[in-house]
Coordinates of C-alpha atoms and ligand atoms in Angstrom, one line a residue:
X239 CA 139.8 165.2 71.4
X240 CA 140.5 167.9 68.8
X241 CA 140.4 165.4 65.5
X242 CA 137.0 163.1 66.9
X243 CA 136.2 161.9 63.2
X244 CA 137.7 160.3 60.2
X245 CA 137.2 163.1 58.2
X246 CA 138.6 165.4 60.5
X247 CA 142.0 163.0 60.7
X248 CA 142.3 163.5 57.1
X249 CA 141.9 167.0 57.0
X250 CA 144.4 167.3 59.5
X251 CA 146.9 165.7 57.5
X252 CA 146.7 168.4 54.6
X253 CA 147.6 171.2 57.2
X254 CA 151.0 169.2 57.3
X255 CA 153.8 169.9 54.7
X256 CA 156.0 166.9 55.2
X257 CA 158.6 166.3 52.7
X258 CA 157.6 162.5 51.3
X259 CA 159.0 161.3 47.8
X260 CA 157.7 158.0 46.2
X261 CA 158.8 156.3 43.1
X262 CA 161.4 159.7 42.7
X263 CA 158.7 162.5 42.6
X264 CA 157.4 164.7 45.7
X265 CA 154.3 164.0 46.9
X266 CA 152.3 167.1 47.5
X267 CA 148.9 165.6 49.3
X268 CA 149.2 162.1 51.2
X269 CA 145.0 162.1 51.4
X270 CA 144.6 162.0 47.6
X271 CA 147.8 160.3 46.2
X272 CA 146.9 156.6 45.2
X273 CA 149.7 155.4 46.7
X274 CA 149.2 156.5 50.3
X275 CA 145.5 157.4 50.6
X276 CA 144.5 153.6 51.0
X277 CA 146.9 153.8 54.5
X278 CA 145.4 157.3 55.2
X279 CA 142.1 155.8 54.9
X280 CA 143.3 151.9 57.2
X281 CA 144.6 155.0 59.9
X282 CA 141.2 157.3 59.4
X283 CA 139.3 154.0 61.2
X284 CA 141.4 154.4 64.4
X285 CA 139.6 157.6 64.6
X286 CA 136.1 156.7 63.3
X287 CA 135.6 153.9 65.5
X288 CA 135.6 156.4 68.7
X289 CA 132.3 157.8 67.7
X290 CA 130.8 154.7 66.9
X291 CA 128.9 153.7 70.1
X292 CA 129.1 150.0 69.7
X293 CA 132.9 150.4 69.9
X294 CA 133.4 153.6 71.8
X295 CA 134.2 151.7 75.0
X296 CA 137.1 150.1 73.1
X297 CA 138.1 152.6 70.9
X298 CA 138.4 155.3 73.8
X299 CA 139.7 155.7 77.7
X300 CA 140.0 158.4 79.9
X301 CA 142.8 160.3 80.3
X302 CA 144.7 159.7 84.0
X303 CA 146.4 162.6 83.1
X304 CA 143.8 164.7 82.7
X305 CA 140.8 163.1 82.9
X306 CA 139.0 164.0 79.4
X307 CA 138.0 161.6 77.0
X308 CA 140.8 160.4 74.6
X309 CA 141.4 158.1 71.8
X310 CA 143.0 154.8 73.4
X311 CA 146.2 155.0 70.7
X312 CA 147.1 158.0 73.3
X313 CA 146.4 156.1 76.0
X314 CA 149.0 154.8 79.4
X315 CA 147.4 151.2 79.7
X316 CA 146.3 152.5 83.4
X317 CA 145.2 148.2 84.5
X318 CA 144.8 144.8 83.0
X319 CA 141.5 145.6 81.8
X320 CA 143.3 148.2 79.5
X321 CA 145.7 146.0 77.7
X322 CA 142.6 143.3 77.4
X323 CA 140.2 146.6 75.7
X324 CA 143.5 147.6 73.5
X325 CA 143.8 143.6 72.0
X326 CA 140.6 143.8 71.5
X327 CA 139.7 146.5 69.4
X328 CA 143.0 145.9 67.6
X329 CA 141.1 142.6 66.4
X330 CA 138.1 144.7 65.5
X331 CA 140.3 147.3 63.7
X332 CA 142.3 144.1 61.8
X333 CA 138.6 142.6 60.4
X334 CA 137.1 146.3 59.3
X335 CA 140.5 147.7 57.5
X336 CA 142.0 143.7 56.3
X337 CA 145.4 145.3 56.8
X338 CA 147.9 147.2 59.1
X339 CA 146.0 150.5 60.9
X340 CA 149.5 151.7 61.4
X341 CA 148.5 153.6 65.0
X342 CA 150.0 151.2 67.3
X343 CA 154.1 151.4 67.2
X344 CA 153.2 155.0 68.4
X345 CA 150.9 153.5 71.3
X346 CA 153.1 151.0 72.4
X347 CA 156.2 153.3 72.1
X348 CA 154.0 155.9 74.6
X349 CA 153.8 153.2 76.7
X350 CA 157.2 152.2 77.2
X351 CA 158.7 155.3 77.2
X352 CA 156.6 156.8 79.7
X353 CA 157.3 153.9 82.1
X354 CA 160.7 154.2 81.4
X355 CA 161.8 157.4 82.2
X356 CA 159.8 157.2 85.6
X357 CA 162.4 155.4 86.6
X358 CA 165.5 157.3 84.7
X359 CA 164.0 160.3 87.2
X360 CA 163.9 158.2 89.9
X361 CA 167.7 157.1 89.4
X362 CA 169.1 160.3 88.3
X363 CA 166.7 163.0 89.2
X364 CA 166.2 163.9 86.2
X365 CA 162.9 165.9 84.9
X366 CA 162.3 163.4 81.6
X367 CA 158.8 162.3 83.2
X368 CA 157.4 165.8 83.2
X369 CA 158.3 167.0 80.0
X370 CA 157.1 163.4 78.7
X371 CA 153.9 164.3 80.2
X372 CA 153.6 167.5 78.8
X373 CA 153.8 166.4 75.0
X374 CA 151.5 163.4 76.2
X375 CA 148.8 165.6 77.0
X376 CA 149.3 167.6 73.4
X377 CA 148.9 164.5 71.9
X378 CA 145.9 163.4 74.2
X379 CA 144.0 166.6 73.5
X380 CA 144.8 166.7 70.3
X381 CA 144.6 163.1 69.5
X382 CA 147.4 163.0 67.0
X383 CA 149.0 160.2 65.3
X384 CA 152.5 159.1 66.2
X385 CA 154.7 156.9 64.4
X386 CA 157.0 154.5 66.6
X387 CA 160.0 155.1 64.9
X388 CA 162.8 152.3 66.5
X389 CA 164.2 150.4 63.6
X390 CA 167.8 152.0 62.7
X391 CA 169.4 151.0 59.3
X392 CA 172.1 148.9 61.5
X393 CA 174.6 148.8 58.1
X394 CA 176.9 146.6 59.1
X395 CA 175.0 144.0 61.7
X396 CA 177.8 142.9 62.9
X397 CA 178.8 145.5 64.7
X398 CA 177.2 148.1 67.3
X399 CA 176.4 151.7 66.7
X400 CA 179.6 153.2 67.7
X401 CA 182.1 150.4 65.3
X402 CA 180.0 151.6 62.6
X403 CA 182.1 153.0 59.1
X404 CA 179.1 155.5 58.8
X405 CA 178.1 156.4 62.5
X406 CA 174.9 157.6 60.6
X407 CA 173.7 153.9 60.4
X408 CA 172.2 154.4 63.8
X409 CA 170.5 157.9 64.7
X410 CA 172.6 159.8 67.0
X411 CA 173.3 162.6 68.3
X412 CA 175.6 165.1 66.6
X413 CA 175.4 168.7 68.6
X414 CA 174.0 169.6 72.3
X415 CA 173.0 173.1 72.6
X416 CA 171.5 174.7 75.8
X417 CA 167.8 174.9 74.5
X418 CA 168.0 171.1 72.5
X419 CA 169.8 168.5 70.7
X420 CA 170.7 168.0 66.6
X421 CA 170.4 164.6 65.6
X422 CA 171.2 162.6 62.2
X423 CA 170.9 159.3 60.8
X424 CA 167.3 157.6 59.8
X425 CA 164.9 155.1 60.9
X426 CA 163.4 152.4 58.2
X427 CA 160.3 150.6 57.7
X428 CA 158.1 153.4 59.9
X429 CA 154.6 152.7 59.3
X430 CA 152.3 155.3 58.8
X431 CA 154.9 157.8 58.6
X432 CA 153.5 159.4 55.7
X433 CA 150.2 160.1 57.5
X434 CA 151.1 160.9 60.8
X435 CA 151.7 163.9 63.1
X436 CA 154.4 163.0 64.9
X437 CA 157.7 161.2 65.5
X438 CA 159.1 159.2 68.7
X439 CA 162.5 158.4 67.9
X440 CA 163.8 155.9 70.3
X441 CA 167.0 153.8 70.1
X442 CA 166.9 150.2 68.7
X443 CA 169.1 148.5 70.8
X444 CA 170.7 147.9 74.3
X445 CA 173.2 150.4 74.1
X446 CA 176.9 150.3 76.4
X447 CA 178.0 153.2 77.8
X448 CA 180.4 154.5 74.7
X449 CA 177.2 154.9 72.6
X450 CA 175.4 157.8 75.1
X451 CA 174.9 159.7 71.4
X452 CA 172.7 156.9 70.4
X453 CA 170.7 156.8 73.3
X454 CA 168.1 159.5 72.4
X455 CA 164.0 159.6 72.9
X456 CA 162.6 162.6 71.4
X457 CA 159.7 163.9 69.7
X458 CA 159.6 165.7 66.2
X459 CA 156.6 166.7 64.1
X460 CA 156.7 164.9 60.7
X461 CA 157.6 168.4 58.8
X462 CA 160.2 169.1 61.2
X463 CA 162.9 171.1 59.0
X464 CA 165.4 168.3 57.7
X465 CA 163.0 165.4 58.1
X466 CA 162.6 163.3 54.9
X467 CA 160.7 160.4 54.0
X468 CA 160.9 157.9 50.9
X469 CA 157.6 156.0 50.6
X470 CA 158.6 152.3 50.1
X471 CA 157.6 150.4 46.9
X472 CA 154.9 147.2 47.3
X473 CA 153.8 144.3 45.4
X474 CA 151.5 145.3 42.7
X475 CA 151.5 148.8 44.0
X476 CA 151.2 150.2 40.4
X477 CA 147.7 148.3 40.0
X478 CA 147.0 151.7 42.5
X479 CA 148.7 154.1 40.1
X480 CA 146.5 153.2 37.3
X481 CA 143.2 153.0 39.6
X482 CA 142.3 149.6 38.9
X483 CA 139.9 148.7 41.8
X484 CA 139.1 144.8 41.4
X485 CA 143.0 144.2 40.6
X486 CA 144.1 145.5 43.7
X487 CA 141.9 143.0 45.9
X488 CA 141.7 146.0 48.5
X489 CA 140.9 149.2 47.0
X490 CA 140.0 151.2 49.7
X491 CA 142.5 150.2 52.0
X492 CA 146.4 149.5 51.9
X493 CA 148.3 145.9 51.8
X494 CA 150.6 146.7 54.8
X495 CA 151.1 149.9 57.4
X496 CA 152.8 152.0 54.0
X497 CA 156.2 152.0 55.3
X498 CA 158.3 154.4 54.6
X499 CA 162.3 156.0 55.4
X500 CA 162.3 158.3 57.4
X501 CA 165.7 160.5 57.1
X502 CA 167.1 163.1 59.7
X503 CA 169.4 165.3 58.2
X504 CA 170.6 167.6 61.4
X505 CA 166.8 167.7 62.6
X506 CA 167.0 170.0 65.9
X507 CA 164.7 169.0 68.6
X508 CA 164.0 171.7 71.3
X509 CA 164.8 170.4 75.2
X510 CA 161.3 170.0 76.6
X511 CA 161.1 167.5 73.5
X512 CA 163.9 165.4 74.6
X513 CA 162.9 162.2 76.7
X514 CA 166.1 160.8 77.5
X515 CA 169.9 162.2 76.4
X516 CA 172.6 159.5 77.3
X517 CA 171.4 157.4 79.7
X518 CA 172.3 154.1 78.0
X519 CA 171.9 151.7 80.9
X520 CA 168.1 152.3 80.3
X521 CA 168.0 151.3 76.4
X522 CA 167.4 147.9 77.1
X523 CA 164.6 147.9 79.6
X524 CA 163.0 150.6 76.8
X525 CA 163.3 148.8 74.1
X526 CA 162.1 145.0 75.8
X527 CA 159.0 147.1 77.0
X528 CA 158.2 148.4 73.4
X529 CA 159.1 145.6 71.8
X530 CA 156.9 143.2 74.2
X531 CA 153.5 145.7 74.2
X532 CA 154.0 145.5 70.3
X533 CA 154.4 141.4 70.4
X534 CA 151.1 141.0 72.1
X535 CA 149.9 143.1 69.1
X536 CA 150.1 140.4 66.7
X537 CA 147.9 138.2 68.0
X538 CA 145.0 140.6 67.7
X539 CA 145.4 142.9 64.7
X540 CA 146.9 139.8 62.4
X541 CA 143.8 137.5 63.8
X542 CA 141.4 140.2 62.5
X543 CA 143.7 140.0 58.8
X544 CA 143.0 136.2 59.0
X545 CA 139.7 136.2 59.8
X546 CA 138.9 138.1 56.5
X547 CA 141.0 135.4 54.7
X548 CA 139.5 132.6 56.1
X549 CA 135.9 134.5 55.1
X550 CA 137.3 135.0 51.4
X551 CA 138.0 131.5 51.0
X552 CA 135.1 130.4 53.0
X553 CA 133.1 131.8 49.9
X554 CA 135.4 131.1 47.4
X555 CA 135.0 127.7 47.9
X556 CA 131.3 127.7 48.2
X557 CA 131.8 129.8 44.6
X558 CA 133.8 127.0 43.5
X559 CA 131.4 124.0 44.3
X560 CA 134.0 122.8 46.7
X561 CA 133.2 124.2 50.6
X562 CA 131.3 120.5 51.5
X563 CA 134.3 118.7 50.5
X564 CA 135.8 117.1 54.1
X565 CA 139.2 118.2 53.1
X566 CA 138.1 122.0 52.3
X567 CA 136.6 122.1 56.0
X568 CA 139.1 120.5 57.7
X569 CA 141.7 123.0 56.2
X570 CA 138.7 126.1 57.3
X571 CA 139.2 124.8 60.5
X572 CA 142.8 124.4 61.1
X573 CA 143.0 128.3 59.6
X574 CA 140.3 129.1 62.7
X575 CA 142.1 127.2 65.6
X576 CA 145.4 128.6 64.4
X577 CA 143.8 132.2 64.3
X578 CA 142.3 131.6 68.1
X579 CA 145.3 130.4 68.9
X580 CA 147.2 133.3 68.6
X581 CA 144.3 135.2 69.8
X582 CA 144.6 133.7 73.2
X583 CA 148.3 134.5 74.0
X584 CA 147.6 138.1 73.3
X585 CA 144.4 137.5 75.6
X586 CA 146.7 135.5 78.0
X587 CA 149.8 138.4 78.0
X588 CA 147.2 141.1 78.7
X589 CA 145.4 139.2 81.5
X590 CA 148.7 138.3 83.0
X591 CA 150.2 142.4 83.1
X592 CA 151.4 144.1 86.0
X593 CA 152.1 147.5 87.1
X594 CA 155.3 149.4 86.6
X595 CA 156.7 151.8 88.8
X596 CA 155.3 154.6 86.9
X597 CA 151.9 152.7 87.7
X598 CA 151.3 152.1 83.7
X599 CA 150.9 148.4 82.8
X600 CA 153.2 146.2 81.0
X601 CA 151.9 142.9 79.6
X602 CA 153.4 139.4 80.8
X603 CA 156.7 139.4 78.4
X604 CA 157.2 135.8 78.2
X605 CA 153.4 135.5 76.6
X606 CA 154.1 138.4 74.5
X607 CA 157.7 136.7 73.3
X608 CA 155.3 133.8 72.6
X609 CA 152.3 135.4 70.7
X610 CA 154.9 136.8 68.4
X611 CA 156.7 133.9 67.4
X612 CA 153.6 132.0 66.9
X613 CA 152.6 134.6 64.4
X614 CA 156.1 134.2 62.5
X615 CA 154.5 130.9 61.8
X616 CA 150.9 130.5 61.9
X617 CA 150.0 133.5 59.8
X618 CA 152.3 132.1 57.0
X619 CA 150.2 128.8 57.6
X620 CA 146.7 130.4 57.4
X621 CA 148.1 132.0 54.1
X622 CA 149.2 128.6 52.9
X623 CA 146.0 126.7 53.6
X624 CA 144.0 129.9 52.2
X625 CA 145.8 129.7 48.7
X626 CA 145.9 125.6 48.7
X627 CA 141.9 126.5 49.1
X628 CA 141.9 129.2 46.7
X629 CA 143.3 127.6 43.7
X630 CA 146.0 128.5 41.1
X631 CA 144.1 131.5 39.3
X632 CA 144.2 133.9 42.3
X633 CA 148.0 134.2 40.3
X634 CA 146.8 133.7 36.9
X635 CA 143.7 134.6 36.2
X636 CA 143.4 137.8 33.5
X637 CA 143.8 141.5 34.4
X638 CA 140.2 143.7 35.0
X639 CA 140.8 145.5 31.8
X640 CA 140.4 141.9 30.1
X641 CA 137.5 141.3 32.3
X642 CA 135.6 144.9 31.0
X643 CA 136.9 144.2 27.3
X644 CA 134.7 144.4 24.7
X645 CA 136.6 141.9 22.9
X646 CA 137.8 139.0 25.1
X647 CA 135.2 140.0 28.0
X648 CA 133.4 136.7 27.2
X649 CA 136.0 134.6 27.3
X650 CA 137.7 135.6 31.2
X651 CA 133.6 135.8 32.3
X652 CA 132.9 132.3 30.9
X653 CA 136.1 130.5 32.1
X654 CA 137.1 131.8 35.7
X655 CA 133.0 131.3 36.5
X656 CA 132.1 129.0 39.0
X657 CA 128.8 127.8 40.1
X658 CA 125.9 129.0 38.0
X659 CA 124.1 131.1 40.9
X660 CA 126.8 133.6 41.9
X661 CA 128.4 136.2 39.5
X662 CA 132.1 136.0 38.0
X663 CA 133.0 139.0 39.5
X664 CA 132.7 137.8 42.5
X665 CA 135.1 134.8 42.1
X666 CA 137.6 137.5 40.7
X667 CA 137.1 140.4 44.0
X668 CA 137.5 137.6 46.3
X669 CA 140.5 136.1 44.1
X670 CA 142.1 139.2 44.0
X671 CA 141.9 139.7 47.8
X672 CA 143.5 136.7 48.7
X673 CA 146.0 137.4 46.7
X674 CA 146.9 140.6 47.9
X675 CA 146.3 139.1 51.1
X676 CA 148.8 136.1 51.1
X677 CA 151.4 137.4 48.3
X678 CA 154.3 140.2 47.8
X679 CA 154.5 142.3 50.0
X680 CA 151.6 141.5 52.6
X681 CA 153.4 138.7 54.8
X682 CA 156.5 140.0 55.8
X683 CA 155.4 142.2 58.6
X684 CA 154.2 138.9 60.5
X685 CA 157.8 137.7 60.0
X686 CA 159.9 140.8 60.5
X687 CA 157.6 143.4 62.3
X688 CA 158.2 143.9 66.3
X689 CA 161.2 141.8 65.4
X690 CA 162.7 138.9 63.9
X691 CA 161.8 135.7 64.8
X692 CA 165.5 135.2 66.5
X693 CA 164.9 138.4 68.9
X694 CA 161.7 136.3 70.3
X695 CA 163.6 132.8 71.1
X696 CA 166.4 135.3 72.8
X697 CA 163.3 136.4 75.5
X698 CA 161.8 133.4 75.5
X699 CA 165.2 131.2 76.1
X700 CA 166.1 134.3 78.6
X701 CA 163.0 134.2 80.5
X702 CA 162.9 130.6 80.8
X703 CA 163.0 130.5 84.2
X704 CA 165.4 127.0 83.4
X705 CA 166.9 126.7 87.1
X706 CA 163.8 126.4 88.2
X707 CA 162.6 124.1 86.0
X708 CA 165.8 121.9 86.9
X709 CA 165.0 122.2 90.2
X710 CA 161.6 120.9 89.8
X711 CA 162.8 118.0 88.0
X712 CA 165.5 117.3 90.6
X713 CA 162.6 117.2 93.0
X714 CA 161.3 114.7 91.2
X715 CA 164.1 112.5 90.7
X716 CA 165.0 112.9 94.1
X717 CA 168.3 114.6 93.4
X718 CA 169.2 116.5 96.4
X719 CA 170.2 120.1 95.4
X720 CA 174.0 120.3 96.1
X721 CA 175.3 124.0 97.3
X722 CA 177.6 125.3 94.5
X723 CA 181.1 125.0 95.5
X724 CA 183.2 128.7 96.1
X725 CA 185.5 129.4 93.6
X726 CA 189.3 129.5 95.0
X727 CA 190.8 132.6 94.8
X728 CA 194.4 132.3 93.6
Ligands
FAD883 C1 156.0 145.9 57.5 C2 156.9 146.3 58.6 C3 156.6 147.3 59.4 C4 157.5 147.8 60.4 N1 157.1 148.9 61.1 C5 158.0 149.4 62.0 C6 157.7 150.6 62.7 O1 156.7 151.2 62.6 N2 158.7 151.0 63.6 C7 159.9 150.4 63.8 O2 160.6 150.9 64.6 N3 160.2 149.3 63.1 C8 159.3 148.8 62.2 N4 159.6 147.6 61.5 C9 160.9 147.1 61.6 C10 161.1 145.7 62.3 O3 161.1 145.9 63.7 C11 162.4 145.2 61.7 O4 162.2 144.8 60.4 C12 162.9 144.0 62.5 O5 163.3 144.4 63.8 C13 164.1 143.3 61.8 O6 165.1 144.3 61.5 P1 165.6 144.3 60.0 O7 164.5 144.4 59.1 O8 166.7 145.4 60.0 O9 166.3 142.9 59.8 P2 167.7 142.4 60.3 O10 167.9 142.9 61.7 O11 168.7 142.7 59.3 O12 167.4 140.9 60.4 C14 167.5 140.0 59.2 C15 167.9 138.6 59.7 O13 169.3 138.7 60.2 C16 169.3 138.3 61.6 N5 170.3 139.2 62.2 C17 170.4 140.5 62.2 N6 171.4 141.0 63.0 C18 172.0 139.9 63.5 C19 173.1 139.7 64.3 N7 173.8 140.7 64.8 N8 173.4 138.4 64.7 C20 172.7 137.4 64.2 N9 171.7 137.5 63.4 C21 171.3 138.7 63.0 C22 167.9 138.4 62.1 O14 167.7 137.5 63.2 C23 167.1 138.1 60.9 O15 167.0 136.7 60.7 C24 158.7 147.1 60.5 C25 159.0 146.1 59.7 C26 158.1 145.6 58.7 C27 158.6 144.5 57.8

């Protein structure tokens, strides 16, 4: 692995020259800005934790491509014991950072889109597999960061890429030459754009056959010529402009992934670089993989978010005189079953995986479908129990500058104090990080990220397996299964 540290990771990133703007203005270094160097820093872990030998088990695999050590966000998930070590460490990663680590859209899109255009080559003799391959093992060796860049803009939702007024709203294709393709439109809400490497563009939907210019998988570095990206705009996020570090609740690492537009204005991507080019009866098997190996995610990055919270109010409330109090448990422990919950369907998806043609592993898609929509709903619980625990002055209490003023210092220390022993400042950090931690901007990726809730009930409905559950009943009941009658043909 070329980057092996944190450090190095970070370094990296100033050797880029991306085009990102943020709040109107150019951002000229990512690493230092303090709008984007708290995500730099969530991502920098993914890259720490390989050296640390308590985690370097998880953190790492070997290649089966090449057989060299990599970092496991490069990694084809080569058995079950692969997709168990990624939930994992994403759990590990979700505790350490409190917030999104950003690295594993890129993973999971790897995944899927390896296994997927095994079987394009397969159908259509193609050569998609071996150039996939070859930028796989550039990544690998290089252990870069690669955003998993899906989500189109849609415009108007009810209707599909090609009944579009602006065909832009969904990336597309707009010139083949012989050595590569020129594409335009943009992708939204790509976390860790900002502070990656690389981009997999890959389509967002089941495309028909009319739409072969949407159906495009290709790579791009981030400073590709005509790539731009608009950092997005969070809750509170000019507490970071002005440096305040106990108003922030985190200050060393983001709220969410740092999101960010990524535009493509005619951005050529050379041949060897294109993964598949029109073959839109395989759009739907790609994106169900990606969007199942990122469901299973949930239950394991998200469980490390909420065991932080349920620590913060855990103390809170012995800051507050309050953590003995029957109720205050009971509420502790319905935020850690709902927590281990969720941990156990993305345990259960993983244990459950199979092998693909391509001989990666996929995990159980029903489980995953499951895992997801859970989160959609317990996380939003967790956060509700946390700030019914908390209190009202996690959105009230007094700004730090109050709290380090000269003049009404005395008054924020003696009335947001709560039991003699521990300091004010404490109540106030762990305030603030629940806070960050339940409000604005920090909740809506366990709603809306890997999908909408509705996109989960569509799989789960889907793969109900319901005649077979009829038939079971019918057994049962001792209905006799009647052969379906033949249609007359007129
Ligand atoms: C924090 C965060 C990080 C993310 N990171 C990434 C990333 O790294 N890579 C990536 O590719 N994506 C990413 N996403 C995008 C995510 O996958 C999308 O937000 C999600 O798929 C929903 O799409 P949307 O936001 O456009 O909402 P919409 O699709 O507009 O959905 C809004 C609502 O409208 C409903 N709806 C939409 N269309 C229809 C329709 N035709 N018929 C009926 N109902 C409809 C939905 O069910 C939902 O209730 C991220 C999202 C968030 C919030």
């Amino acid at each position: 692995m070329k980057i092996n540290t944190g450090a190095e990771y970070i370094e990296s990133l100033r050797k880029l020259n991306p085009k990102i703007y943020y709040k109107g203005k150019r951002i000229e270094d990512v690493t230092k800005h303090p709008a984007t160097s708290p995500h730099v820093r969530a991502a920098a872990m993914t890259y720490a934790l390989s050296n640390q030998k308590k985690y370097r088990d998880l953190a790492t695999a070997i290649s089966h491509l090449t057989r060299r050590r990599i970092s496991r966000f490069t990694h084809v998930h080569q058995n079950v014991e692969d997709l168990i070590k990624k939930i994992k460490l994403l759990r590990i990663l979700g505790q350490k950072t409190g917030t999104c680590f950003q690295r594993c859209v890129g993973f999971d899109g790897i995944n899927a889109v390896y296994s997927v255009v095994f079987e394009i080559d397969q159908k259509h003799g193609t050569d998609y597999f071996e150039r996939f391959k070859k930028w796989l093992r550039y990544i690998q060796d290089e252990n870069l960061m690669v955003v998993g860049a899906m989500t189109d803009p849609k415009g108007d939702r009810s209707k599909g890429p090609t009944d579009q007024d602006d065909p832009d709203q969904y990336l597309h294709v707009v010139d083949r030459r012989d050595d590569g393709i020129v594409i335009r439109g943009a992708k939204l809400h790509m976390t860790g754009a900002i502070n990656s490497h690389e981009i997999l563009v890959m389509p967002t939907t089941a495309l028909d056959e009319n739409a072969k210019d949407y159906a495009i998988v290709g790579a791009i570095p981030i400073d590709a010529p005509g790539v731009t990206l608009i950092f997005g705009r969070q809750a509170s996020d000019d507490r970071r402009d002005k440096r305040e570090y106990i108003d922030v609740g985190k200050s060393k690492f983001g709220v969410v992934g740092g999101e960010a537009v990524i535009a493509f204005d005619d951005v050529f991507i050379p041949k060897d670089r294109v993964f598949i080019d029109g073959e839109t009866s395989f759009t739907g098997i790609l994106v169900y993989r990606f969007a199942a190996h990122h469901r299973a995610n949930y239950g394991a990055c998200k469980t490390g978010l909420m065991d932080v919270l349920t620590g913060a109010v855990s103390y809170l409330a012995q800051i507050q005189g309050t953590a003995k109090r029957s109720h205050i448990k009971d509420k502790v422990t319905e935020m850690i079953h709902l927590c281990e919950t969720l941990y156990s369907s993305s345990i259960a998806c993983s244990v459950e995986g199979c092998q693909t043609p391509s001989g990666a592993y996929m995990v159980d898609t029903m489980l995953a479908n499951v895992c997801k929509q859970n989160v959609t709903r317990f996380h939003f619980e967790v956060a509700r129990l946390a700030t019914d625990i908390a209190g009202g002055f996690i959105a009230t209490m007094p700004s730090e500058y109050d709290l380090k003023s000269e003049e009404v210092g005395h008054i924020v220390r003696k009335y947001f104090s709560g039991v003699s022993e521990i300091p004010v400042e404490d109540r106030i950090k762990i305030g603030r990080l629940i806070e960050a931690m339940t409000g604005g901007t920090a909740m809506v990726e366990s709603m809306h990220g890997a999908g909408s809730p509705q996109a989960q009930r569509i799989m789960i409905f889907r793969e109900g397996k319901l005649d077979e559950k009829i038939k079971l009943a019918k057994a049962l009941a001792n209905i006799p299964n009647k052969k379906k009658k033949e249609k007359k043909s007129d």
